[in-house]
XYZ file of C-alpha atoms in Angstrom:
676
model
C 0.000 0.000 0.000
C 2.811 2.429 0.821
C 4.553 1.586 -2.449
C 1.438 2.846 -4.198
C 0.699 5.817 -1.950
C 4.246 7.064 -1.373
C 6.766 5.768 -3.942
C 10.152 7.497 -4.246
C 10.390 9.979 -7.070
C 13.544 9.906 -9.193
C 13.557 13.659 -9.527
C 13.537 14.498 -5.842
C 15.718 13.722 -2.876
C 14.146 11.250 -0.462
C 15.922 10.153 2.690
C 16.516 6.395 2.959
C 14.155 4.411 5.199
C 14.739 5.167 8.858
C 16.847 2.356 10.357
C 14.857 0.375 12.902
C 15.461 -2.878 14.655
C 13.893 -5.976 13.148
C 10.921 -7.715 14.751
C 12.028 -10.625 16.975
C 11.012 -13.966 15.524
C 8.756 -14.885 18.442
C 6.944 -11.548 18.199
C 6.619 -11.977 14.443
C 4.923 -15.369 14.740
C 2.788 -14.338 17.698
C 1.627 -11.280 15.754
C 0.652 -13.449 12.806
C -1.271 -15.781 15.109
C -3.074 -12.866 16.782
C -4.061 -11.430 13.402
C -5.434 -14.804 12.286
C -7.323 -15.216 15.578
C -8.727 -11.686 15.338
C -9.890 -12.191 11.771
C -11.550 -15.518 12.589
C -13.262 -14.206 15.712
C -14.369 -11.044 13.933
C -15.923 -12.897 11.018
C -17.589 -15.627 13.079
C -18.778 -13.086 15.622
C -20.378 -11.038 12.877
C -22.535 -14.077 12.094
C -23.316 -14.851 15.750
C -24.138 -11.513 17.335
C -27.715 -10.313 17.479
C -29.299 -6.982 16.595
C -27.734 -4.062 18.456
C -29.373 -0.845 19.674
C -28.413 1.296 16.687
C -29.058 -1.033 13.771
C -32.894 -0.898 13.565
C -32.799 2.883 13.894
C -30.296 3.110 11.055
C -32.483 0.801 8.958
C -35.323 3.267 9.576
C -33.071 6.168 8.644
C -31.934 4.510 5.413
C -35.520 3.744 4.437
C -36.386 7.415 4.856
C -33.256 8.446 2.964
C -34.236 6.248 0.011
C -37.798 7.548 0.244
C -37.319 11.299 0.602
C -33.585 11.968 0.829
C -33.297 12.655 4.571
C -31.442 10.199 6.828
C -33.992 10.721 9.596
C -36.230 8.901 12.034
C -39.918 8.378 11.297
C -41.052 10.860 13.929
C -38.862 13.718 12.736
C -38.189 15.086 9.277
C -36.281 18.270 10.066
C -32.465 18.577 10.203
C -32.888 21.019 13.082
C -34.862 18.608 15.267
C -32.571 17.466 18.124
C -34.681 14.328 18.742
C -33.934 13.029 15.260
C -30.196 13.853 15.212
C -30.530 14.074 11.454
C -27.349 16.129 11.099
C -25.434 13.884 13.505
C -25.506 10.824 11.247
C -24.978 10.405 7.518
C -25.965 7.580 5.139
C -22.579 6.617 3.626
C -21.806 3.574 5.806
C -25.375 2.294 5.570
C -25.335 2.738 1.793
C -22.187 0.607 1.593
C -23.779 -2.067 3.774
C -26.999 -1.854 1.765
C -25.006 -2.349 -1.425
C -23.457 -5.481 0.075
C -26.940 -6.678 0.982
C -28.147 -6.132 -2.584
C -25.129 -7.954 -4.015
C -25.681 -10.891 -1.655
C -29.394 -11.045 -2.462
C -30.771 -10.442 1.038
C -32.474 -7.172 0.057
C -33.420 -5.152 -3.003
C -32.072 -1.837 -4.206
C -35.094 0.193 -3.094
C -35.944 -1.698 0.088
C -34.061 -2.177 3.363
C -34.683 -5.529 5.017
C -34.945 -6.359 8.714
C -34.522 -10.103 8.186
C -31.888 -11.959 10.243
C -29.924 -12.594 7.037
C -29.855 -8.865 6.220
C -28.520 -8.036 9.676
C -25.851 -10.731 9.343
C -24.724 -9.374 5.981
C -24.465 -5.875 7.466
C -22.373 -7.300 10.299
C -20.032 -8.904 7.792
C -19.842 -5.577 5.975
C -18.875 -3.789 9.189
C -16.204 -6.435 9.757
C -14.768 -5.869 6.268
C -14.723 -2.105 6.797
C -12.938 -2.640 10.113
C -10.353 -4.893 8.500
C -9.658 -2.149 5.954
C -9.005 0.175 8.886
C -6.680 -2.412 10.423
C -4.734 -2.662 7.165
C -4.499 1.139 6.945
C -3.035 1.280 10.458
C -0.462 -1.345 9.464
C 0.415 0.686 6.371
C 1.000 3.800 8.477
C 3.476 1.861 10.602
C 5.147 0.644 7.407
C 5.744 4.283 6.432
C 6.938 5.297 9.891
C 9.297 2.375 10.486
C 10.026 1.216 6.942
C 9.035 -2.377 7.741
C 5.957 -4.434 6.923
C 6.896 -6.735 9.798
C 6.265 -3.905 12.214
C 3.064 -3.205 10.266
C 2.021 -6.767 11.103
C 2.696 -6.023 14.772
C 0.419 -2.979 14.541
C -2.369 -5.086 13.047
C -1.932 -7.617 15.855
C -1.884 -4.911 18.517
C -5.088 -3.408 17.170
C -6.868 -6.769 16.934
C -5.636 -7.641 20.435
C -7.716 -4.724 21.734
C -10.983 -6.431 22.767
C -12.944 -3.234 22.204
C -11.787 -3.031 18.574
C -12.362 -6.668 17.670
C -15.690 -6.723 19.511
C -17.067 -3.697 17.685
C -15.922 -5.035 14.299
C -18.781 -7.532 14.540
C -21.710 -5.108 14.428
C -21.005 -1.410 15.143
C -22.387 0.340 12.077
C -21.544 3.854 13.284
C -18.175 3.857 15.030
C -16.237 1.287 12.961
C -16.743 3.129 9.625
C -15.705 6.398 11.276
C -12.574 4.768 12.706
C -11.641 3.243 9.354
C -12.353 6.456 7.460
C -10.208 8.442 9.881
C -7.324 5.953 9.606
C -7.414 5.964 5.799
C -7.490 9.770 5.912
C -4.438 9.818 8.183
C -2.634 7.327 5.921
C -3.245 9.458 2.845
C -2.057 12.638 4.589
C 1.065 10.876 5.851
C 1.777 9.639 2.323
C 1.593 13.245 1.127
C 4.232 14.443 3.579
C 7.283 13.185 1.644
C 8.404 15.151 -1.454
C 6.938 12.775 -4.036
C 5.029 13.085 -7.293
C 4.250 9.547 -8.439
C 0.801 7.974 -8.077
C -0.682 11.270 -7.014
C -4.139 10.216 -8.169
C -4.171 7.284 -5.765
C -3.199 9.446 -2.819
C -5.905 11.970 -3.648
C -8.430 9.176 -4.109
C -7.410 7.605 -0.805
C -7.879 10.882 1.054
C -11.245 11.484 -0.591
C -12.440 7.952 0.233
C -11.390 8.260 3.868
C -13.085 11.635 4.290
C -16.299 10.482 2.595
C -16.533 7.384 4.792
C -15.742 9.282 8.003
C -17.675 12.513 7.504
C -20.428 10.790 5.525
C -21.128 8.594 8.559
C -20.676 11.285 11.237
C -20.655 14.819 9.777
C -19.114 16.273 12.952
C -15.846 14.525 12.012
C -15.198 17.324 9.502
C -13.187 18.865 12.349
C -10.720 15.952 12.124
C -10.214 16.665 8.420
C -9.493 20.333 9.098
C -7.010 19.417 11.827
C -5.199 16.902 9.604
C -4.872 19.252 6.654
C -3.648 22.038 8.954
C -0.943 19.762 10.394
C 0.116 18.726 6.898
C 0.309 22.369 5.787
C 2.470 23.406 8.723
C 4.681 20.344 8.343
C 5.393 20.499 4.616
C 5.994 24.248 4.646
C 8.398 23.837 7.559
C 10.633 21.649 5.384
C 11.686 24.688 3.366
C 10.929 22.873 0.107
C 8.051 25.093 -0.920
C 7.634 23.547 -4.334
C 7.021 20.130 -2.843
C 4.983 21.765 -0.118
C 2.671 23.269 -2.684
C 2.364 19.854 -4.336
C 1.384 18.202 -1.056
C -1.134 20.931 -0.253
C -2.570 20.712 -3.752
C -3.052 16.964 -3.314
C -4.697 17.457 0.066
C -6.940 20.220 -1.220
C -7.925 18.108 -4.232
C -8.832 15.149 -1.996
C -10.943 17.331 0.271
C -12.719 18.968 -2.659
C -13.476 15.595 -4.256
C -14.812 14.363 -0.909
C -16.948 17.489 -0.476
C -18.465 17.063 -3.940
C -19.162 13.394 -3.269
C -20.822 14.167 0.085
C -22.896 16.898 -1.538
C -24.067 14.461 -4.196
C -24.837 11.703 -1.686
C -26.580 13.790 0.972
C -27.476 17.233 -0.405
C -30.175 17.915 2.189
C -27.516 18.211 4.881
C -24.188 18.917 3.170
C -25.578 21.720 1.018
C -25.649 23.906 4.145
C -22.266 24.297 5.906
C -24.092 25.394 9.062
C -25.277 21.804 9.432
C -21.683 20.709 10.096
C -21.450 23.082 13.047
C -24.849 21.935 14.244
C -23.704 18.323 13.961
C -20.687 19.000 16.181
C -22.873 20.727 18.765
C -25.518 17.988 18.841
C -22.866 15.261 18.998
C -21.180 16.911 21.990
C -24.476 17.266 23.879
C -26.377 14.173 22.763
C -27.897 13.604 26.204
C -27.334 16.996 27.743
C -23.770 16.290 28.802
C -24.978 14.896 32.117
C -22.397 12.100 32.217
C -19.398 14.103 31.048
C -16.463 14.343 33.442
C -12.842 15.378 33.115
C -11.646 11.998 34.418
C -13.958 9.968 32.172
C -11.537 9.253 29.323
C -8.457 8.605 31.506
C -10.426 6.214 33.692
C -11.731 4.111 30.832
C -8.357 4.068 29.099
C -6.876 2.689 32.317
C -9.733 0.207 32.788
C -10.550 -1.016 29.261
C -7.097 -1.354 27.686
C -4.954 -4.482 28.396
C -2.324 -3.677 31.010
C 0.880 -4.837 29.287
C -0.062 -3.079 26.069
C -0.607 0.090 28.088
C 3.022 -0.094 29.132
C 4.296 -0.307 25.559
C 1.950 2.502 24.569
C 3.434 4.775 27.231
C 6.938 3.977 25.956
C 5.856 4.797 22.403
C 4.089 8.003 23.381
C 7.113 9.263 25.303
C 9.397 8.339 22.384
C 7.216 10.077 19.789
C 6.810 13.245 21.824
C 10.534 13.268 22.572
C 11.399 12.847 18.905
C 9.027 15.628 17.890
C 10.499 18.021 20.452
C 14.105 17.313 19.514
C 13.835 16.789 15.747
C 11.116 19.085 14.439
C 13.790 21.316 12.914
C 16.130 18.619 11.592
C 13.474 16.108 10.507
C 10.176 17.939 9.944
C 8.843 15.227 7.600
C 8.916 12.476 10.224
C 7.747 14.904 12.897
C 4.750 15.765 10.722
C 3.919 12.088 10.246
C 4.079 11.465 13.976
C 1.952 14.544 14.624
C -0.758 13.304 12.266
C -0.923 10.026 14.196
C -0.980 11.907 17.505
C -3.800 14.084 16.202
C -5.953 11.043 15.456
C -5.161 9.689 18.897
C -5.514 12.815 21.032
C -7.050 15.840 19.324
C -10.774 15.088 19.504
C -10.590 13.148 22.809
C -8.881 16.160 24.410
C -11.542 18.470 23.012
C -14.225 16.145 24.384
C -12.587 16.192 27.818
C -12.186 19.967 27.875
C -15.731 20.587 26.620
C -17.072 17.875 28.929
C -18.880 16.379 25.957
C -21.418 13.680 26.699
C -19.552 10.380 26.537
C -21.070 7.071 27.607
C -20.636 3.314 27.176
C -16.906 3.481 27.817
C -14.613 4.431 24.953
C -16.664 3.254 22.001
C -17.444 6.827 20.846
C -13.672 7.327 20.660
C -13.123 4.090 18.743
C -11.499 6.114 15.955
C -8.475 6.627 18.246
C -7.816 2.879 18.541
C -5.797 2.481 15.286
C -3.565 5.413 16.237
C -3.208 3.934 19.731
C -2.027 0.656 18.206
C 0.504 2.493 16.033
C 1.964 4.316 19.049
C 2.056 1.059 21.036
C 3.955 -0.552 18.145
C 6.481 2.283 18.183
C 6.882 1.586 21.886
C 7.468 -2.086 21.166
C 10.097 -1.195 18.566
C 11.857 1.115 21.004
C 11.745 -1.548 23.736
C 13.127 -4.221 21.379
C 16.034 -1.984 20.387
C 16.773 -1.285 24.054
C 16.638 -5.009 24.877
C 18.970 -5.924 22.000
C 21.514 -3.384 23.133
C 21.498 -5.071 26.565
C 21.208 -8.691 25.475
C 17.695 -9.129 26.841
C 15.835 -9.792 23.622
C 14.316 -13.088 24.781
C 12.909 -11.566 27.940
C 11.453 -8.618 26.064
C 10.135 -10.915 23.319
C 8.334 -12.998 25.925
C 6.771 -9.927 27.529
C 5.709 -8.576 24.145
C 4.203 -11.925 23.165
C 2.286 -12.064 26.458
C 1.038 -8.518 25.892
C -0.608 -9.705 22.663
C -1.651 -13.231 23.627
C -3.261 -12.576 27.029
C -5.900 -10.147 25.677
C -6.707 -12.629 22.917
C -7.320 -15.339 25.525
C -9.651 -12.935 27.311
C -11.429 -12.351 24.014
C -11.910 -16.087 23.556
C -13.554 -16.343 26.984
C -15.884 -13.416 26.185
C -16.556 -14.274 22.525
C -18.470 -12.798 20.784
C -18.957 -10.051 23.368
C -15.371 -8.787 23.551
C -16.533 -5.175 23.791
C -17.528 -5.943 27.419
C -13.839 -6.336 28.324
C -12.238 -4.677 31.350
C -8.681 -5.447 32.350
C -7.469 -7.489 35.297
C -6.696 -4.438 37.430
C -10.298 -3.278 37.267
C -11.675 -6.765 37.834
C -9.420 -7.222 40.872
C -11.480 -4.520 42.607
C -14.646 -6.608 42.024
C -16.509 -3.401 41.251
C -19.583 -3.764 39.047
C -19.253 -2.366 35.544
C -21.924 -2.714 32.824
C -21.667 -5.704 30.508
C -23.746 -5.954 27.318
C -24.883 -2.399 26.678
C -25.553 -3.289 23.030
C -27.978 -6.187 23.776
C -26.549 -8.350 20.980
C -26.508 -11.333 23.354
C -30.321 -11.471 23.198
C -29.926 -13.693 20.133
C -28.272 -16.322 22.337
C -31.039 -15.877 24.930
C -33.969 -16.409 22.537
C -34.024 -20.187 22.951
C -34.632 -19.780 26.703
C -37.374 -17.143 26.489
C -41.017 -17.978 27.339
C -43.556 -17.778 24.531
C -46.726 -16.873 26.431
C -46.601 -13.158 27.147
C -45.268 -9.668 26.568
C -41.496 -9.213 26.697
C -39.986 -5.840 27.572
C -36.378 -5.401 26.405
C -34.175 -3.179 28.579
C -37.001 -2.259 30.971
C -36.856 0.985 32.863
C -35.826 0.393 36.471
C -36.600 2.838 39.250
C -35.279 1.820 42.627
C -35.947 -1.893 43.010
C -38.807 -1.986 40.508
C -38.859 -2.930 36.831
C -41.519 -1.207 34.750
C -43.088 -2.654 31.643
C -41.672 -0.108 29.255
C -38.213 0.641 27.833
C -37.134 4.291 27.718
C -40.040 5.647 25.669
C -41.984 2.589 24.493
C -44.153 -0.199 25.856
C -44.362 -1.997 22.501
C -43.875 -5.751 22.919
C -40.247 -6.515 22.112
C -41.332 -9.654 20.248
C -42.943 -7.472 17.575
C -41.090 -4.170 17.908
C -38.901 -3.671 14.808
C -36.697 -1.306 16.821
C -35.977 -3.974 19.424
C -33.451 -6.836 19.384
C -35.981 -9.706 19.173
C -38.496 -9.027 16.412
C -36.358 -9.956 13.400
C -35.452 -13.453 14.533
C -38.715 -13.997 16.441
C -40.677 -13.451 13.243
C -38.264 -15.437 11.058
C -38.505 -18.450 13.364
C -42.302 -18.181 13.617
C -42.305 -17.988 17.411
C -45.543 -17.496 19.314
C -46.822 -14.055 20.351
C -49.548 -15.405 22.646
C -50.837 -13.291 25.566
C -51.590 -15.914 28.225
C -50.132 -14.218 31.302
C -52.211 -12.482 33.982
C -52.483 -8.807 33.125
C -50.171 -7.768 35.941
C -47.388 -10.104 34.763
C -44.808 -9.666 31.980
C -41.301 -10.767 31.013
C -38.196 -8.612 30.797
C -34.748 -8.898 29.244
C -32.237 -7.060 31.416
C -28.832 -6.132 30.002
C -25.540 -4.746 31.366
C -25.493 -7.043 34.397
C -27.990 -5.015 36.408
C -29.271 -6.767 39.551
C -32.613 -8.568 39.401
C -35.408 -6.086 40.271
C -37.379 -6.827 43.427
C -40.615 -7.434 41.526
C -38.994 -9.977 39.182
C -37.726 -13.570 39.268
C -34.783 -14.504 37.048
C -35.450 -17.308 34.539
C -32.422 -17.636 32.210
C -29.130 -15.870 31.570
C -26.351 -15.511 28.981
C -23.086 -15.617 30.940
C -19.390 -15.246 30.207
C -16.223 -15.390 32.324
C -13.707 -12.572 32.573
C -10.696 -12.891 34.893
C -12.483 -15.558 36.972
C -15.611 -13.385 37.279
C -18.909 -14.724 35.943
C -20.697 -11.972 34.059
C -24.306 -11.764 32.959
C -24.577 -10.335 29.463
C -28.382 -10.396 29.423
C -30.956 -12.325 31.403
C -34.692 -12.979 31.272
C -37.019 -12.575 34.242
C -40.734 -12.731 35.003
C -42.112 -9.633 36.710
C -45.374 -8.464 38.234
C -46.585 -4.894 38.538
C -50.146 -3.943 39.560
C -51.977 -1.325 37.545
C -52.276 2.145 39.110
C -55.619 3.551 40.262
C -57.427 5.920 37.907
C -59.946 8.367 39.314
C -61.698 11.568 38.380
C -58.464 13.561 38.343
C -57.096 13.547 34.777
C -53.933 11.591 34.042
C -52.076 13.734 31.496
C -49.430 12.140 29.266
C -46.939 14.985 29.085
C -43.172 15.168 29.254
C -40.460 17.753 28.923
C -38.894 18.137 25.480
C -35.516 16.857 26.718
C -36.678 13.938 28.876
C -38.792 10.777 28.879
C -42.298 10.417 30.242
C -42.533 9.688 33.976
C -42.542 5.942 34.817
C -45.782 6.232 36.811
C -47.652 7.360 33.702
C -46.539 4.232 31.827
C -48.537 2.133 34.285
C -51.672 3.301 32.466
C -50.126 2.453 29.056
C -48.659 -1.031 29.581
C -48.513 -2.306 26.021
C -48.322 -0.927 22.481
C -47.507 2.752 23.133
C -44.629 5.092 22.355
C -43.788 8.594 23.548
C -42.182 10.099 20.444
C -42.797 13.018 18.153
C -44.931 14.848 20.727
C -44.546 16.008 24.305
C -48.260 15.955 25.135
C -49.469 12.454 24.259
C -48.728 8.769 23.876
C -49.089 7.213 20.428
C -50.078 3.690 19.360
C -48.205 2.828 16.140
C -49.273 -0.825 15.922
C -52.548 -2.661 15.326
C -53.497 -2.720 19.013
C -52.627 -1.115 22.326
C -53.737 -1.564 25.918
C -54.768 0.799 28.713
C -54.794 -0.537 32.266
C -55.911 0.821 35.637
C -57.604 -0.085 38.888
C -61.092 1.285 39.426
C -61.654 3.130 42.729
C -64.137 1.603 45.170
C -66.618 4.482 44.931
C -66.898 3.926 41.191
C -67.677 0.217 41.007
C -71.261 -0.130 42.222
C -72.978 1.292 39.157
C -70.085 1.070 36.717
C -67.787 3.758 35.402
C -67.000 5.527 32.182
C -63.492 6.002 30.917
C -63.067 9.305 29.111
C -60.065 9.812 26.894
C -58.941 13.064 25.316
C -57.500 11.635 22.122
C -57.045 11.795 18.368
C -58.766 8.565 17.345
C -59.730 6.782 14.086
C -63.411 6.439 13.217
C -63.444 2.628 13.405
C -61.857 2.374 16.861
C -63.262 -0.408 19.096
C -62.409 -1.703 22.556
C -62.288 -4.994 24.483
C -62.360 -5.277 28.268
C -60.453 -8.369 29.397
C -61.163 -9.957 26.003
C -64.884 -9.043 25.893
C -66.209 -6.325 23.603
C -67.467 -3.191 25.368
C -69.172 -0.068 24.114
C -66.838 2.630 22.818
C -68.326 5.980 21.853
C -66.533 8.546 19.726
C -66.701 12.153 20.958
C -65.439 15.472 19.647
C -62.601 15.317 22.182
C -61.775 11.642 21.785
C -63.743 8.618 23.022
C -65.435 7.065 26.037
C -65.629 3.438 27.166
C -68.422 2.199 29.425
C -67.161 -0.151 32.155
C -69.688 -2.570 33.685
C -70.452 -2.598 37.393
C -68.061 -4.653 39.474
C -64.990 -3.899 37.396
C -61.992 -3.959 39.689
C -58.976 -3.789 37.393
C -59.559 -2.829 33.767
C -57.399 -4.043 30.879
C -58.764 -2.287 27.805
C -57.419 -3.362 24.422
C -57.966 -0.878 21.591
C -57.935 -1.822 17.914
C -59.682 -1.010 14.638
C -62.335 -2.993 12.837
C -60.314 -2.596 9.632
C -57.259 -4.207 11.265
C -55.111 -1.234 10.206
C -52.521 0.350 12.505
C -54.212 2.404 15.191
C -52.612 5.776 14.577
C -54.165 6.648 17.937
C -52.848 9.494 20.091
C -54.059 9.797 23.707
C -53.476 13.021 25.653
C -55.254 12.319 28.952
C -57.596 9.913 30.780
C -60.032 10.091 33.668
C -62.872 8.051 35.185
C -66.325 9.066 36.345
C -69.309 7.081 37.701
C -71.611 6.184 34.828
C -74.680 7.728 36.458
C -72.910 11.147 36.563
C -71.903 11.275 32.887
């Protein structure tokens, strides 16, 4: 790759490759083995992991993009709407994965499938994109050290990072950004030397990296600006202004080509430069910045990165910074290359720390720094090997280096295919609880142990010691919810969606190793072992929760624009509702939805009437505990007559046409029938 991107030019003076020590034989073979193991685990894991949080939402976004050109959610069609994050995400990665799906026959050009096969193909596509990023990182090391053997060590170091290999199996947002950034850095590094040959390939490489990175997360335009600025300062500092102008012309051409491509792919966002600034702002404050902390990044680096590799990284970082400080005048080309790698590693993470940007789920939002981290760790390994050879301690150092690569791979084997849940031995020695499967992809492994006779709530909201029968902003049954992790495979396997449980009972799937709620009994679990600790990835439990009492005081389904609806309100909306697209109602997107409540004692003798302020279809009907009851349409919504003696009401709403409800309920209250 470097022969193509940065060949020597006969008409210019190019310094010979920087002399570096060779890779010890044991490290060479261990690196090859780690690369093979990482590739095998990544590919097989892509076929074994389930549907993650982000994938169904990105399927929805791509459907809307193909339909009307905006990569948006169903309940928002404006780039300025913060709930949709339309300017935060771009369609490029999903278009690549969709193209792979079309080529493999699992979906058609104008449709985006939610079948298990389509998700598996997308996972394989993410894996291939991640392997391209791994190869680009190896190529950068080849340029820096003049040795493909050290490039192999970089690939092994990167694949030894459990977070990297784990996310290669499914992460449709962060892996393409990481690969795009690494290809961008490679192209800029290849432009540093005074060369002229194969200019078109370097420009094309830069354009491809920028399109993949910025076209997946528009806020990453800041990384492009930083990289080009570093290149400009570096090449002009060499004093060879002719070659400097050539390098800057190549960089400018690559950026312009990328900008034109992004404009053609996503004109509704990239036609307005203000959207890029808005993307950066929304990305930094995705959830209000409530979890941001200055120590966040340092803590997770210390806790989620294998310990021995951390040591070599520190050696490499000190060596690179020392070289840059001492040689920026005498060797500005190499200093510029190192600075470009350091920028990918540190620039945006430092900005995130200083701005206290909202970071969560460990380091995965900074996954783009992992390839640069592996390059720096490799430089540390090279420095340590040279030191050991000078002192006759090559075997000892080779053994330590081999252990630094092999031990994390063994941990990955024990966690497979959930390597992204890795924490190192130092953290585990404290026995502190840290979340496990945030992404819920282990639900696929749990499906065979799930009951088939009642509603399942995935990732239920927990308040105190109680699990509620809704997840974040929806009480739609996870067995049928296309945005959940179960529906695709549940439908494909023809599993039952019976409702045979008592109305106050339901099932939950709890992720991240949270303790079993007090109102639930655990039934089955997906477990893994990490450093002798048994971890629950996800588990299933049966829960009970009585319906709340409804009286004459109206229950109003409102919420603040930047928060979810209060858990107590969801007790009245136990199944089939979402709280999206409005702050003053709950909406029923499916064919049926249920309202539940206990009837107060003073309202049971002569029966009661439920009054709902709602936007309702004309053919709306209702069942009470499976028996049809009278529903009357009103100007404000509808009423339902409850017979005398009703204690707890479970009212199922549907339409005689069988069409989706499209029902929106703003408030409820009860009144004795004889007073209506």
